[in-house]
Amino acid sequence: MQTDLRGRDMITTQEWTKEEIETVLDVAWDLKRKRALGEPHALLRDKVLGMLFFFSSTRTRVSFESGMAQLGGHAQFIESQTTQISHGDTAKEIGEIIGRYTDGIAIRQCDWGIGNQYIREVAEASRVPVLNMQCDIYHPFQILADLMTIMEKFGRDLKGKTINVSWAYASSYQKPISVPQSLILLMTRFGMNVRLTHPEEYKLMPDIVQQAQDNAKKHGGSFEILDDFDAGFKDADIVYPKSWGALLTTTDNAESAAIGKKYTDWITDSRRMSLAKPEAIYMHCLPADRNIEVTDDVVDGPQSVVYDEAENRLHVQKAVMALTMR
Ligand code: CP
């Protein structure tokens, strides 16, 4: 267990050691138990988290805000449109100034080619920890919650378990690639057999794929890339099919939408679920395009753990805040 995490940024799990991530999980389970028993745990009394959103959110906003209240502190909801950012406040100024008012800065900035760089510039200037609430490259708190959920279902030793991280069709918008990228980076560090399944146009960033390959080699798991939706499900223990944009192929929304139309049959339904192991779990970070990305009977069915994933956002975020913002 690592106890010296005060002041650390959480921008990607890849920058935290495996032991540090295990510490986050240990603390998250402790805080989850305390909340279930009604035990007070005001570990961040009088502390303030500034939450800066450039994009909308349901789970992230509510879980961070609730988490800070449960820890005895306060979270400020700041929408970028209501600030002076469009009139000139730079990332450096945001880091310097909000860092002087608060004890932590959390940011969601998903603009392709901009988000991660923006968060890193704020972090560089900030005297307090910076927490990535999702950028164009990573969604670390989602993936920590996912790992916590998988361990709750299968136990902490995940060696030999197969997870299928798959693209799926959606029509609502070109979703970021941060979730599949973060999944392949973290799950390959826990000895799992990680499958990445997508049509050729939906490639992830080559350096992220390389890091996932290196992680698998180092931690005794495997990493493979498939292009057949059904094959990805075959005998998997965990299936995580979700949509993302063809951002490595085109940044044009209309072109990306047209590419997606070729793959409208990439929908998770009960037939696909029957290809996985009988005890397999279905995961999705939500929101999902119901009956386009996944059928109602699967997302609401007995194999779905989507609400446990959503709940665990609260617990892992509280753990990271308690460890870094003390
Ligand atoms: N999964 C997730 O990050 O949800 P929100 O976009 O609603 O925060």
Short mmCIF file of C-alpha atoms and ligand atoms in Angstrom, two decimals:
data_model
loop_
_atom_site.label_atom_id
_atom_site.label_comp_id
_atom_site.label_asym_id
_atom_site.label_seq_id
_atom_site.Cartn_x
_atom_site.Cartn_y
_atom_site.Cartn_z
CA MET A 1 0.00 0.00 0.00
CA GLN A 2 1.33 3.45 -0.96
CA THR A 3 0.58 6.22 1.53
CA ASP A 4 2.40 9.15 -0.06
CA LEU A 5 -0.06 10.25 -2.74
CA ARG A 6 -0.75 13.73 -1.43
CA GLY A 7 -0.52 16.33 -4.21
CA ARG A 8 -0.53 13.82 -7.09
CA ASP A 9 -2.39 14.53 -10.32
CA MET A 10 -4.61 11.82 -11.84
CA ILE A 11 -4.48 12.39 -15.59
CA THR A 12 -3.97 8.79 -16.70
CA THR A 13 -3.73 5.57 -14.66
CA GLN A 14 -0.62 4.80 -16.70
CA GLU A 15 1.28 7.39 -14.60
CA TRP A 16 0.38 5.61 -11.36
CA THR A 17 2.16 2.41 -10.33
CA LYS A 18 0.20 -0.80 -9.98
CA GLU A 19 0.72 -0.62 -6.22
CA GLU A 20 -0.68 2.92 -6.15
CA ILE A 21 -3.74 1.77 -8.10
CA GLU A 22 -4.20 -1.13 -5.66
CA THR A 23 -4.10 1.48 -2.86
CA VAL A 24 -6.88 3.47 -4.56
CA LEU A 25 -8.97 0.30 -4.76
CA ASP A 26 -8.33 -0.59 -1.10
CA VAL A 27 -9.39 2.90 0.02
CA ALA A 28 -12.40 2.85 -2.34
CA TRP A 29 -13.66 -0.40 -0.79
CA ASP A 30 -13.11 1.00 2.70
CA LEU A 31 -15.11 4.16 1.83
CA LYS A 32 -17.80 2.08 0.12
CA ARG A 33 -18.15 -0.03 3.30
CA LYS A 34 -18.28 3.09 5.47
CA ARG A 35 -21.03 4.62 3.34
CA ALA A 36 -23.00 1.35 3.39
CA LEU A 37 -22.80 1.31 7.21
CA GLY A 38 -23.52 5.02 7.59
CA GLU A 39 -20.12 5.65 9.18
CA PRO A 40 -18.99 9.28 8.83
CA HIS A 41 -15.78 9.74 6.84
CA ALA A 42 -15.19 13.49 6.62
CA LEU A 43 -11.59 13.14 5.48
CA LEU A 44 -11.61 16.40 3.47
CA ARG A 45 -13.40 18.73 5.85
CA ASP A 46 -13.22 22.39 4.65
CA LYS A 47 -11.52 21.36 1.38
CA VAL A 48 -12.82 22.58 -1.97
CA LEU A 49 -12.75 20.90 -5.39
CA GLY A 50 -13.16 23.17 -8.44
CA MET A 51 -14.84 21.18 -11.24
CA LEU A 52 -14.43 22.75 -14.68
CA PHE A 53 -16.62 21.28 -17.42
CA PHE A 54 -16.21 22.00 -21.14
CA PHE A 55 -18.65 19.15 -21.90
CA SER A 56 -21.90 17.88 -20.41
CA SER A 57 -22.03 15.09 -17.85
CA THR A 58 -24.45 13.15 -15.69
CA ARG A 59 -22.42 10.60 -13.72
CA THR A 60 -19.14 12.47 -13.45
CA ARG A 61 -20.60 15.70 -12.15
CA VAL A 62 -23.01 14.13 -9.67
CA SER A 63 -20.51 11.57 -8.33
CA PHE A 64 -17.69 14.09 -7.81
CA GLU A 65 -20.06 16.60 -6.20
CA SER A 66 -21.64 13.96 -3.94
CA GLY A 67 -18.24 12.51 -3.13
CA MET A 68 -16.85 15.84 -1.93
CA ALA A 69 -19.93 16.44 0.24
CA GLN A 70 -19.61 12.95 1.78
CA LEU A 71 -15.93 13.67 2.53
CA GLY A 72 -16.92 16.84 4.38
CA GLY A 73 -15.83 19.28 1.68
CA HIS A 74 -17.43 21.21 -1.14
CA ALA A 75 -17.35 20.91 -4.94
CA GLN A 76 -17.87 23.91 -7.19
CA PHE A 77 -19.56 23.26 -10.55
CA ILE A 78 -17.99 25.56 -13.16
CA GLU A 79 -19.15 25.47 -16.78
CA SER A 80 -16.49 26.83 -19.13
CA GLN A 81 -19.13 28.96 -20.96
CA THR A 82 -19.89 30.86 -17.75
CA THR A 83 -16.22 31.75 -17.17
CA GLN A 84 -13.90 34.23 -18.90
CA ILE A 85 -12.08 31.39 -20.71
CA SER A 86 -13.55 32.41 -24.08
CA HIS A 87 -12.43 35.99 -23.33
CA GLY A 88 -8.81 35.07 -22.68
CA ASP A 89 -8.24 33.16 -19.43
CA THR A 90 -5.42 30.76 -20.35
CA ALA A 91 -4.83 27.24 -19.04
CA LYS A 92 -1.87 28.60 -17.04
CA GLU A 93 -4.07 31.27 -15.45
CA ILE A 94 -6.77 28.72 -14.62
CA GLY A 95 -4.17 26.51 -12.93
CA GLU A 96 -2.52 29.36 -11.03
CA ILE A 97 -5.72 31.12 -9.94
CA ILE A 98 -8.17 28.28 -9.27
CA GLY A 99 -5.29 26.44 -7.60
CA ARG A 100 -5.03 29.30 -5.10
CA TYR A 101 -8.76 29.16 -4.25
CA THR A 102 -9.21 25.38 -4.03
CA ASP A 103 -7.57 22.15 -2.89
CA GLY A 104 -8.04 20.30 -6.18
CA ILE A 105 -9.03 21.06 -9.78
CA ALA A 106 -11.04 18.55 -11.79
CA ILE A 107 -11.46 19.11 -15.53
CA ARG A 108 -13.50 17.57 -18.38
CA GLN A 109 -12.15 18.75 -21.74
CA CYS A 110 -12.71 16.21 -24.55
CA ASP A 111 -11.87 18.30 -27.65
CA TRP A 112 -9.79 16.12 -29.98
CA GLY A 113 -6.13 17.16 -29.94
CA ILE A 114 -6.77 19.76 -27.24
CA GLY A 115 -8.26 18.24 -24.07
CA ASN A 116 -5.28 16.36 -22.63
CA GLN A 117 -2.87 19.14 -23.48
CA TYR A 118 -5.15 21.66 -21.75
CA ILE A 119 -5.36 19.56 -18.58
CA ARG A 120 -1.58 19.12 -18.53
CA GLU A 121 -1.04 22.89 -18.90
CA VAL A 122 -3.41 23.55 -15.99
CA ALA A 123 -1.59 20.91 -13.92
CA GLU A 124 1.78 22.45 -14.72
CA ALA A 125 0.63 25.79 -13.30
CA SER A 126 -1.43 24.48 -10.38
CA ARG A 127 -0.24 24.08 -6.80
CA VAL A 128 -3.05 21.58 -6.10
CA PRO A 129 -3.78 18.16 -7.67
CA VAL A 130 -5.45 18.11 -11.07
CA LEU A 131 -7.97 15.33 -11.75
CA ASN A 132 -8.92 14.33 -15.29
CA MET A 133 -12.72 13.96 -15.51
CA GLN A 134 -12.26 12.86 -19.17
CA CYS A 135 -10.15 14.21 -21.97
CA ASP A 136 -9.66 13.30 -25.62
CA ILE A 137 -7.24 10.49 -24.70
CA TYR A 138 -8.10 9.17 -21.22
CA HIS A 139 -11.03 8.65 -18.83
CA PRO A 140 -9.14 7.40 -15.75
CA PHE A 141 -11.92 7.49 -13.15
CA GLN A 142 -14.29 5.53 -15.37
CA ILE A 143 -11.71 2.84 -15.83
CA LEU A 144 -10.78 2.66 -12.12
CA ALA A 145 -14.51 2.16 -11.41
CA ASP A 146 -14.61 -0.52 -14.11
CA LEU A 147 -11.63 -2.36 -12.59
CA MET A 148 -13.23 -2.17 -9.14
CA THR A 149 -16.47 -3.61 -10.57
CA ILE A 150 -14.68 -6.45 -12.39
CA MET A 151 -12.83 -7.39 -9.19
CA GLU A 152 -16.10 -7.37 -7.24
CA LYS A 153 -17.55 -9.87 -9.72
CA PHE A 154 -14.48 -12.10 -10.33
CA GLY A 155 -12.12 -11.54 -7.38
CA ARG A 156 -8.89 -9.54 -7.25
CA ASP A 157 -6.79 -12.03 -9.23
CA LEU A 158 -7.83 -11.42 -12.83
CA LYS A 159 -5.10 -13.51 -14.49
CA GLY A 160 -6.60 -15.56 -17.32
CA LYS A 161 -9.85 -13.59 -17.52
CA THR A 162 -10.73 -12.39 -21.02
CA ILE A 163 -12.15 -8.92 -21.58
CA ASN A 164 -13.46 -7.86 -24.98
CA VAL A 165 -13.20 -4.09 -25.47
CA SER A 166 -15.25 -3.65 -28.61
CA TRP A 167 -16.50 -0.88 -30.84
CA ALA A 168 -20.30 -0.76 -31.31
CA TYR A 169 -22.47 1.34 -33.57
CA ALA A 170 -24.18 4.50 -32.27
CA SER A 171 -25.95 7.28 -34.11
CA SER A 172 -26.08 10.01 -31.43
CA TYR A 173 -22.60 11.53 -31.81
CA GLN A 174 -18.93 10.70 -32.39
CA LYS A 175 -18.05 9.53 -28.91
CA PRO A 176 -14.51 10.04 -27.57
CA ILE A 177 -11.93 7.24 -27.72
CA SER A 178 -10.88 7.85 -24.12
CA VAL A 179 -12.78 4.89 -22.64
CA PRO A 180 -11.44 2.08 -24.88
CA GLN A 181 -7.93 3.56 -24.72
CA SER A 182 -7.98 3.71 -20.91
CA LEU A 183 -9.45 0.20 -20.73
CA ILE A 184 -6.75 -1.45 -22.81
CA LEU A 185 -4.06 0.42 -20.85
CA LEU A 186 -5.29 -0.59 -17.39
CA MET A 187 -6.66 -4.11 -17.93
CA THR A 188 -3.39 -5.27 -19.53
CA ARG A 189 -1.64 -4.36 -16.24
CA PHE A 190 -3.74 -6.88 -14.32
CA GLY A 191 -2.78 -10.01 -16.25
CA MET A 192 -5.97 -10.17 -18.27
CA ASN A 193 -6.36 -11.36 -21.84
CA VAL A 194 -7.46 -8.16 -23.53
CA ARG A 195 -9.19 -8.18 -26.90
CA LEU A 196 -9.68 -4.95 -28.80
CA THR A 197 -12.33 -5.43 -31.49
CA HIS A 198 -13.19 -2.79 -34.08
CA PRO A 199 -13.73 -2.17 -37.80
CA GLU A 200 -10.56 -0.98 -39.51
CA GLU A 201 -11.63 2.70 -39.51
CA TYR A 202 -11.96 2.77 -35.71
CA LYS A 203 -8.31 2.35 -34.78
CA LEU A 204 -7.05 3.74 -31.48
CA MET A 205 -3.89 5.86 -31.11
CA PRO A 206 -0.84 3.75 -32.11
CA ASP A 207 1.23 4.75 -29.05
CA ILE A 208 -1.62 3.77 -26.72
CA VAL A 209 -1.93 0.39 -28.47
CA GLN A 210 1.84 -0.08 -28.15
CA GLN A 211 1.71 0.71 -24.42
CA ALA A 212 -1.11 -1.84 -24.01
CA GLN A 213 1.02 -4.44 -25.80
CA ASP A 214 3.99 -3.64 -23.53
CA ASN A 215 1.79 -3.82 -20.42
CA ALA A 216 0.47 -7.26 -21.43
CA LYS A 217 4.00 -8.54 -21.99
CA LYS A 218 5.20 -7.19 -18.64
CA HIS A 219 2.24 -8.40 -16.57
CA GLY A 220 1.70 -11.86 -18.06
CA GLY A 221 -1.52 -11.29 -19.95
CA SER A 222 -2.18 -10.98 -23.66
CA PHE A 223 -3.37 -8.34 -26.08
CA GLU A 224 -4.90 -8.96 -29.49
CA ILE A 225 -6.80 -6.91 -32.05
CA LEU A 226 -9.81 -8.39 -33.88
CA ASP A 227 -12.08 -6.97 -36.59
CA ASP A 228 -15.03 -9.37 -36.24
CA PHE A 229 -17.76 -8.29 -33.80
CA ASP A 230 -18.99 -11.84 -33.07
CA ALA A 231 -15.47 -13.22 -32.63
CA GLY A 232 -14.80 -10.62 -29.93
CA PHE A 233 -17.60 -12.05 -27.77
CA LYS A 234 -16.54 -15.69 -28.09
CA ASP A 235 -15.84 -17.20 -24.65
CA ALA A 236 -15.18 -13.78 -23.09
CA ASP A 237 -15.65 -13.30 -19.34
CA ILE A 238 -16.26 -9.58 -19.67
CA VAL A 239 -17.74 -7.79 -22.68
CA TYR A 240 -17.47 -4.01 -22.98
CA PRO A 241 -18.91 -3.03 -26.39
CA LYS A 242 -19.33 0.70 -26.83
CA SER A 243 -19.22 3.22 -29.62
CA TRP A 244 -16.42 5.67 -30.40
CA GLY A 245 -15.68 8.03 -33.27
CA ALA A 246 -13.43 7.24 -36.25
CA LEU A 247 -11.12 10.02 -35.07
CA LEU A 248 -7.89 8.42 -36.32
CA THR A 249 -9.47 8.11 -39.78
CA THR A 250 -11.29 11.45 -40.08
CA THR A 251 -12.11 14.41 -37.87
CA ASP A 252 -15.05 15.33 -40.10
CA ASN A 253 -18.24 14.49 -38.21
CA ALA A 254 -20.31 13.85 -41.34
CA GLU A 255 -17.67 11.56 -42.83
CA SER A 256 -17.31 9.71 -39.55
CA ALA A 257 -21.10 9.26 -39.33
CA ALA A 258 -21.13 7.92 -42.90
CA ILE A 259 -18.41 5.38 -42.05
CA GLY A 260 -20.42 4.25 -39.02
CA LYS A 261 -23.45 3.51 -41.23
CA LYS A 262 -21.50 0.57 -42.73
CA TYR A 263 -21.55 -1.13 -39.32
CA THR A 264 -25.08 -0.67 -37.96
CA ASP A 265 -25.22 -4.41 -37.25
CA TRP A 266 -22.54 -3.97 -34.53
CA ILE A 267 -25.23 -4.01 -31.83
CA THR A 268 -25.00 -6.06 -28.65
CA ASP A 269 -28.03 -8.33 -28.37
CA SER A 270 -28.84 -11.60 -26.61
CA ARG A 271 -27.42 -13.69 -29.47
CA ARG A 272 -24.05 -11.92 -29.15
CA MET A 273 -24.15 -12.31 -25.35
CA SER A 274 -24.73 -16.06 -25.78
CA LEU A 275 -21.36 -16.30 -27.57
CA ALA A 276 -19.59 -15.21 -24.37
CA LYS A 277 -19.20 -17.43 -21.30
CA PRO A 278 -22.53 -18.15 -19.53
CA GLU A 279 -21.37 -16.15 -16.47
CA ALA A 280 -19.99 -13.26 -18.56
CA ILE A 281 -20.79 -9.71 -17.53
CA TYR A 282 -21.88 -6.87 -19.80
CA MET A 283 -20.26 -3.48 -19.14
CA HIS A 284 -20.87 0.02 -20.49
CA CYS A 285 -19.80 3.37 -19.06
CA LEU A 286 -23.11 4.98 -20.16
CA PRO A 287 -24.78 6.84 -21.69
CA ALA A 288 -25.62 4.21 -24.33
CA ASP A 289 -27.72 4.52 -27.48
CA ARG A 290 -30.39 2.03 -26.49
CA ASN A 291 -31.50 -0.44 -29.19
CA ILE A 292 -28.80 0.92 -31.50
CA GLU A 293 -25.61 0.22 -29.53
CA VAL A 294 -27.15 -2.37 -27.20
CA THR A 295 -30.63 -3.86 -26.88
CA ASP A 296 -32.75 -3.11 -23.81
CA ASP A 297 -32.87 -6.78 -22.78
CA VAL A 298 -29.05 -6.88 -22.53
CA VAL A 299 -28.39 -3.53 -20.83
CA ASP A 300 -31.27 -4.19 -18.40
CA GLY A 301 -30.62 -7.94 -18.19
CA PRO A 302 -29.07 -10.18 -15.53
CA GLN A 303 -25.56 -10.06 -17.02
CA SER A 304 -25.42 -6.26 -17.05
CA VAL A 305 -23.37 -4.54 -14.31
CA VAL A 306 -23.77 -0.99 -15.63
CA TYR A 307 -25.29 0.40 -12.43
CA ASP A 308 -22.52 -1.09 -10.28
CA GLU A 309 -19.99 0.55 -12.60
CA ALA A 310 -21.77 3.88 -12.27
CA GLU A 311 -21.90 3.56 -8.47
CA ASN A 312 -18.21 2.71 -8.25
CA ARG A 313 -17.36 6.04 -9.89
CA LEU A 314 -18.32 7.59 -6.55
CA HIS A 315 -16.10 5.31 -4.48
CA VAL A 316 -12.92 5.45 -6.61
CA GLN A 317 -13.19 9.22 -6.98
CA LYS A 318 -13.58 9.66 -3.22
CA ALA A 319 -10.54 7.43 -2.72
CA VAL A 320 -8.35 9.44 -5.11
CA MET A 321 -9.55 12.76 -3.67
CA ALA A 322 -8.96 11.59 -0.09
CA LEU A 323 -5.47 10.35 -0.97
CA THR A 324 -4.36 13.34 -3.06
CA MET A 325 -6.17 16.36 -1.54
CA ARG A 326 -5.47 15.80 2.17
N1 CP B 1 -19.57 7.62 -17.99
C1 CP B 1 -19.52 8.98 -17.87
O1 CP B 1 -18.44 9.60 -17.79
O2 CP B 1 -20.74 9.56 -17.77
P1 CP B 1 -21.04 11.12 -17.88
O3 CP B 1 -20.59 11.58 -19.26
O4 CP B 1 -22.52 11.26 -17.68
O5 CP B 1 -20.27 11.84 -16.81
#
